[in-house]
Amino acid sequence: MVNTNNLKKGIVLKLDGVLFEVVDHEHYKPGKGGAFVRATLRNLDTDNILEKRLPAGEKVEDVFIDKRVMQYLYSEGENCIFMDTENYEQTPISKKVLGDRFWYLKEGFEVIVRFYEEQIIDIELPSHVVLEVTSAPQGVRGDTVGTVMKTIELETGLEIQAPLFVNTGDKVKISTKNAQYVERA
């Protein structure tokens, strides 16, 4: 159990039988009424963001999350196969659990997999990844007023917007938070 006054980013709470990760929190003490903590929580099952108002000083259930470094090996049907880097055990993870994070994975890529009671609940990606451009249409020279973007396809099949100067075969750095082009790698 953890006191709501001691919440920190990244702590995983169990509220009404559902696991939530604390994304942000703020302590409020209004002039009238009792103090409270406004917490921004991410549902680990659905990935939805929720704002919850918790009374200050109340105890909430925090849970222990086991983290393991695993390497992405390959995709097989509706599963992605990962290998534990410590014991070399292979584990399938459903593409439903991965969600949109699947598009940032390439063979040999290492991620942190989070477990709760030996069940996989989430994976953590780095903030940026470097991927190769497999398809990029040529930009038209006259289209240079302002910031002009074009749709490119990356080696994982992900399509993003990138500047005109990006060509097929280039390696680009992209953000895993919002699938945006950052720079050439």
Short mmCIF file of N, CA and C in Angstrom, two decimals, residues 50-125:
data_model
loop_
_atom_site.label_atom_id
_atom_site.label_comp_id
_atom_site.label_asym_id
_atom_site.label_seq_id
_atom_site.Cartn_x
_atom_site.Cartn_y
_atom_site.Cartn_z
N LEU A 50 -6.67 8.29 -17.95
CA LEU A 50 -7.78 8.62 -17.06
C LEU A 50 -7.28 9.60 -16.01
N GLU A 51 -8.08 10.61 -15.69
CA GLU A 51 -7.75 11.50 -14.57
C GLU A 51 -8.59 11.07 -13.39
N LYS A 52 -7.93 10.87 -12.25
CA LYS A 52 -8.65 10.40 -11.07
C LYS A 52 -8.30 11.32 -9.90
N ARG A 53 -9.30 11.64 -9.12
CA ARG A 53 -9.13 12.49 -7.94
C ARG A 53 -9.12 11.58 -6.72
N LEU A 54 -8.00 11.57 -6.00
CA LEU A 54 -7.85 10.70 -4.83
C LEU A 54 -7.70 11.56 -3.58
N PRO A 55 -8.36 11.22 -2.48
CA PRO A 55 -8.20 11.99 -1.25
C PRO A 55 -6.75 11.92 -0.76
N ALA A 56 -6.22 13.06 -0.30
CA ALA A 56 -4.84 13.10 0.21
C ALA A 56 -4.74 12.24 1.46
N GLY A 57 -3.65 11.50 1.55
CA GLY A 57 -3.41 10.66 2.72
C GLY A 57 -4.06 9.30 2.66
N GLU A 58 -4.86 9.03 1.64
CA GLU A 58 -5.51 7.73 1.51
C GLU A 58 -4.49 6.70 1.02
N LYS A 59 -4.68 5.46 1.44
CA LYS A 59 -3.80 4.38 1.00
C LYS A 59 -4.40 3.70 -0.23
N VAL A 60 -3.56 3.48 -1.25
CA VAL A 60 -3.99 2.75 -2.44
C VAL A 60 -3.03 1.59 -2.65
N GLU A 61 -3.51 0.56 -3.33
CA GLU A 61 -2.69 -0.64 -3.52
C GLU A 61 -1.72 -0.45 -4.68
N ASP A 62 -0.43 -0.55 -4.36
CA ASP A 62 0.58 -0.56 -5.43
C ASP A 62 1.02 -2.00 -5.64
N VAL A 63 1.44 -2.31 -6.85
CA VAL A 63 1.81 -3.69 -7.16
C VAL A 63 3.25 -3.75 -7.64
N PHE A 64 3.87 -4.89 -7.41
CA PHE A 64 5.24 -5.09 -7.86
C PHE A 64 5.23 -5.52 -9.32
N ILE A 65 5.96 -4.81 -10.13
CA ILE A 65 6.08 -5.11 -11.56
C ILE A 65 7.50 -5.61 -11.82
N ASP A 66 7.60 -6.80 -12.37
CA ASP A 66 8.90 -7.37 -12.73
C ASP A 66 9.26 -6.89 -14.13
N LYS A 67 10.48 -6.41 -14.30
CA LYS A 67 10.94 -5.93 -15.61
C LYS A 67 12.07 -6.82 -16.09
N ARG A 68 11.97 -7.25 -17.36
CA ARG A 68 13.02 -8.08 -17.95
C ARG A 68 13.39 -7.53 -19.32
N VAL A 69 14.68 -7.55 -19.62
CA VAL A 69 15.15 -7.14 -20.95
C VAL A 69 14.96 -8.32 -21.88
N MET A 70 14.24 -8.08 -22.98
CA MET A 70 13.99 -9.14 -23.95
C MET A 70 14.31 -8.62 -25.35
N GLN A 71 14.70 -9.55 -26.21
CA GLN A 71 15.08 -9.21 -27.58
C GLN A 71 14.00 -9.71 -28.54
N TYR A 72 13.58 -8.83 -29.46
CA TYR A 72 12.58 -9.20 -30.46
C TYR A 72 13.25 -10.08 -31.51
N LEU A 73 12.67 -11.27 -31.76
CA LEU A 73 13.23 -12.20 -32.73
C LEU A 73 12.49 -12.14 -34.06
N TYR A 74 11.18 -12.42 -34.04
CA TYR A 74 10.41 -12.44 -35.28
C TYR A 74 8.92 -12.41 -34.97
N SER A 75 8.12 -12.21 -36.03
CA SER A 75 6.67 -12.18 -35.93
C SER A 75 6.13 -13.49 -36.50
N GLU A 76 5.12 -14.05 -35.81
CA GLU A 76 4.54 -15.32 -36.24
C GLU A 76 3.02 -15.26 -36.04
N GLY A 77 2.28 -15.03 -37.12
CA GLY A 77 0.82 -14.92 -37.01
C GLY A 77 0.42 -13.72 -36.18
N GLU A 78 -0.34 -13.96 -35.11
CA GLU A 78 -0.81 -12.89 -34.23
C GLU A 78 0.12 -12.64 -33.05
N ASN A 79 1.29 -13.29 -33.05
CA ASN A 79 2.24 -13.15 -31.95
C ASN A 79 3.59 -12.64 -32.44
N CYS A 80 4.30 -12.01 -31.53
CA CYS A 80 5.70 -11.64 -31.76
C CYS A 80 6.52 -12.45 -30.77
N ILE A 81 7.61 -13.01 -31.23
CA ILE A 81 8.43 -13.88 -30.39
C ILE A 81 9.60 -13.06 -29.84
N PHE A 82 9.73 -13.08 -28.50
CA PHE A 82 10.80 -12.37 -27.81
C PHE A 82 11.64 -13.39 -27.06
N MET A 83 12.93 -13.08 -26.88
CA MET A 83 13.83 -13.96 -26.14
C MET A 83 14.35 -13.22 -24.92
N ASP A 84 14.24 -13.86 -23.75
CA ASP A 84 14.79 -13.31 -22.52
C ASP A 84 16.30 -13.32 -22.64
N THR A 85 16.95 -12.18 -22.42
CA THR A 85 18.40 -12.09 -22.61
C THR A 85 19.18 -12.75 -21.48
N GLU A 86 18.52 -13.11 -20.37
CA GLU A 86 19.23 -13.77 -19.27
C GLU A 86 19.21 -15.28 -19.40
N ASN A 87 18.03 -15.87 -19.67
CA ASN A 87 17.94 -17.33 -19.70
C ASN A 87 17.64 -17.88 -21.11
N TYR A 88 17.59 -17.01 -22.11
CA TYR A 88 17.38 -17.38 -23.52
C TYR A 88 16.06 -18.09 -23.78
N GLU A 89 15.11 -17.94 -22.88
CA GLU A 89 13.79 -18.53 -23.05
C GLU A 89 12.97 -17.66 -24.01
N GLN A 90 12.28 -18.31 -24.96
CA GLN A 90 11.49 -17.56 -25.93
C GLN A 90 10.04 -17.44 -25.45
N THR A 91 9.49 -16.24 -25.60
CA THR A 91 8.14 -15.95 -25.12
C THR A 91 7.33 -15.27 -26.22
N PRO A 92 6.14 -15.81 -26.54
CA PRO A 92 5.29 -15.11 -27.51
C PRO A 92 4.51 -13.99 -26.81
N ILE A 93 4.41 -12.84 -27.46
CA ILE A 93 3.61 -11.72 -26.96
C ILE A 93 2.61 -11.36 -28.06
N SER A 94 1.36 -11.30 -27.68
CA SER A 94 0.29 -11.00 -28.64
C SER A 94 0.45 -9.59 -29.21
N LYS A 95 0.13 -9.45 -30.50
CA LYS A 95 0.18 -8.13 -31.13
C LYS A 95 -0.85 -7.19 -30.50
N LYS A 96 -1.89 -7.76 -29.87
CA LYS A 96 -2.88 -6.93 -29.17
C LYS A 96 -2.24 -6.25 -27.96
N VAL A 97 -1.36 -6.96 -27.25
CA VAL A 97 -0.66 -6.38 -26.11
C VAL A 97 0.29 -5.29 -26.59
N LEU A 98 0.95 -5.54 -27.71
CA LEU A 98 1.92 -4.57 -28.25
C LEU A 98 1.24 -3.33 -28.80
N GLY A 99 0.07 -3.50 -29.41
CA GLY A 99 -0.63 -2.36 -30.00
C GLY A 99 0.20 -1.72 -31.11
N ASP A 100 0.22 -0.40 -31.16
CA ASP A 100 0.96 0.33 -32.19
C ASP A 100 2.47 0.23 -32.00
N ARG A 101 2.92 -0.23 -30.84
CA ARG A 101 4.37 -0.35 -30.60
C ARG A 101 5.00 -1.41 -31.49
N PHE A 102 4.17 -2.30 -32.05
CA PHE A 102 4.65 -3.34 -32.95
C PHE A 102 5.42 -2.73 -34.13
N TRP A 103 4.98 -1.57 -34.62
CA TRP A 103 5.57 -0.95 -35.82
C TRP A 103 6.98 -0.41 -35.59
N TYR A 104 7.45 -0.37 -34.35
CA TYR A 104 8.80 0.12 -34.06
C TYR A 104 9.80 -1.01 -33.87
N LEU A 105 9.33 -2.26 -33.93
CA LEU A 105 10.20 -3.41 -33.65
C LEU A 105 10.85 -3.93 -34.93
N LYS A 106 12.15 -4.21 -34.83
CA LYS A 106 12.84 -4.92 -35.91
C LYS A 106 13.70 -5.99 -35.26
N GLU A 107 14.08 -7.00 -36.03
CA GLU A 107 14.81 -8.15 -35.48
C GLU A 107 16.05 -7.70 -34.73
N GLY A 108 16.24 -8.28 -33.54
CA GLY A 108 17.40 -7.97 -32.72
C GLY A 108 17.20 -6.79 -31.79
N PHE A 109 16.07 -6.12 -31.86
CA PHE A 109 15.77 -4.94 -31.06
C PHE A 109 15.47 -5.34 -29.62
N GLU A 110 16.08 -4.67 -28.64
CA GLU A 110 15.85 -4.99 -27.23
C GLU A 110 14.84 -4.03 -26.61
N VAL A 111 13.92 -4.59 -25.83
CA VAL A 111 12.90 -3.81 -25.13
C VAL A 111 12.82 -4.30 -23.69
N ILE A 112 12.16 -3.51 -22.86
CA ILE A 112 11.90 -3.93 -21.48
C ILE A 112 10.46 -4.42 -21.43
N VAL A 113 10.29 -5.66 -21.01
CA VAL A 113 8.95 -6.26 -20.92
C VAL A 113 8.56 -6.26 -19.44
N ARG A 114 7.36 -5.77 -19.16
CA ARG A 114 6.88 -5.68 -17.78
C ARG A 114 5.89 -6.80 -17.50
N PHE A 115 6.10 -7.49 -16.37
CA PHE A 115 5.27 -8.63 -15.96
C PHE A 115 4.59 -8.32 -14.63
N TYR A 116 3.35 -8.79 -14.50
CA TYR A 116 2.64 -8.76 -13.22
C TYR A 116 2.11 -10.16 -12.99
N GLU A 117 2.55 -10.78 -11.93
CA GLU A 117 2.17 -12.17 -11.60
C GLU A 117 2.40 -13.09 -12.79
N GLU A 118 3.59 -12.98 -13.40
CA GLU A 118 4.04 -13.79 -14.54
C GLU A 118 3.21 -13.59 -15.80
N GLN A 119 2.36 -12.57 -15.83
CA GLN A 119 1.59 -12.21 -17.03
C GLN A 119 2.23 -10.97 -17.65
N ILE A 120 2.41 -10.98 -18.96
CA ILE A 120 2.96 -9.81 -19.65
C ILE A 120 1.88 -8.74 -19.71
N ILE A 121 2.22 -7.54 -19.22
CA ILE A 121 1.23 -6.47 -19.23
C ILE A 121 1.61 -5.32 -20.15
N ASP A 122 2.89 -5.18 -20.48
CA ASP A 122 3.31 -4.01 -21.23
C ASP A 122 4.74 -4.18 -21.70
N ILE A 123 5.12 -3.41 -22.73
CA ILE A 123 6.53 -3.32 -23.10
C ILE A 123 6.92 -1.85 -23.13
N GLU A 124 8.17 -1.58 -22.80
CA GLU A 124 8.70 -0.22 -22.82
C GLU A 124 9.67 -0.10 -23.98
N LEU A 125 9.45 0.90 -24.82
CA LEU A 125 10.35 1.19 -25.93
C LEU A 125 11.22 2.38 -25.57
#
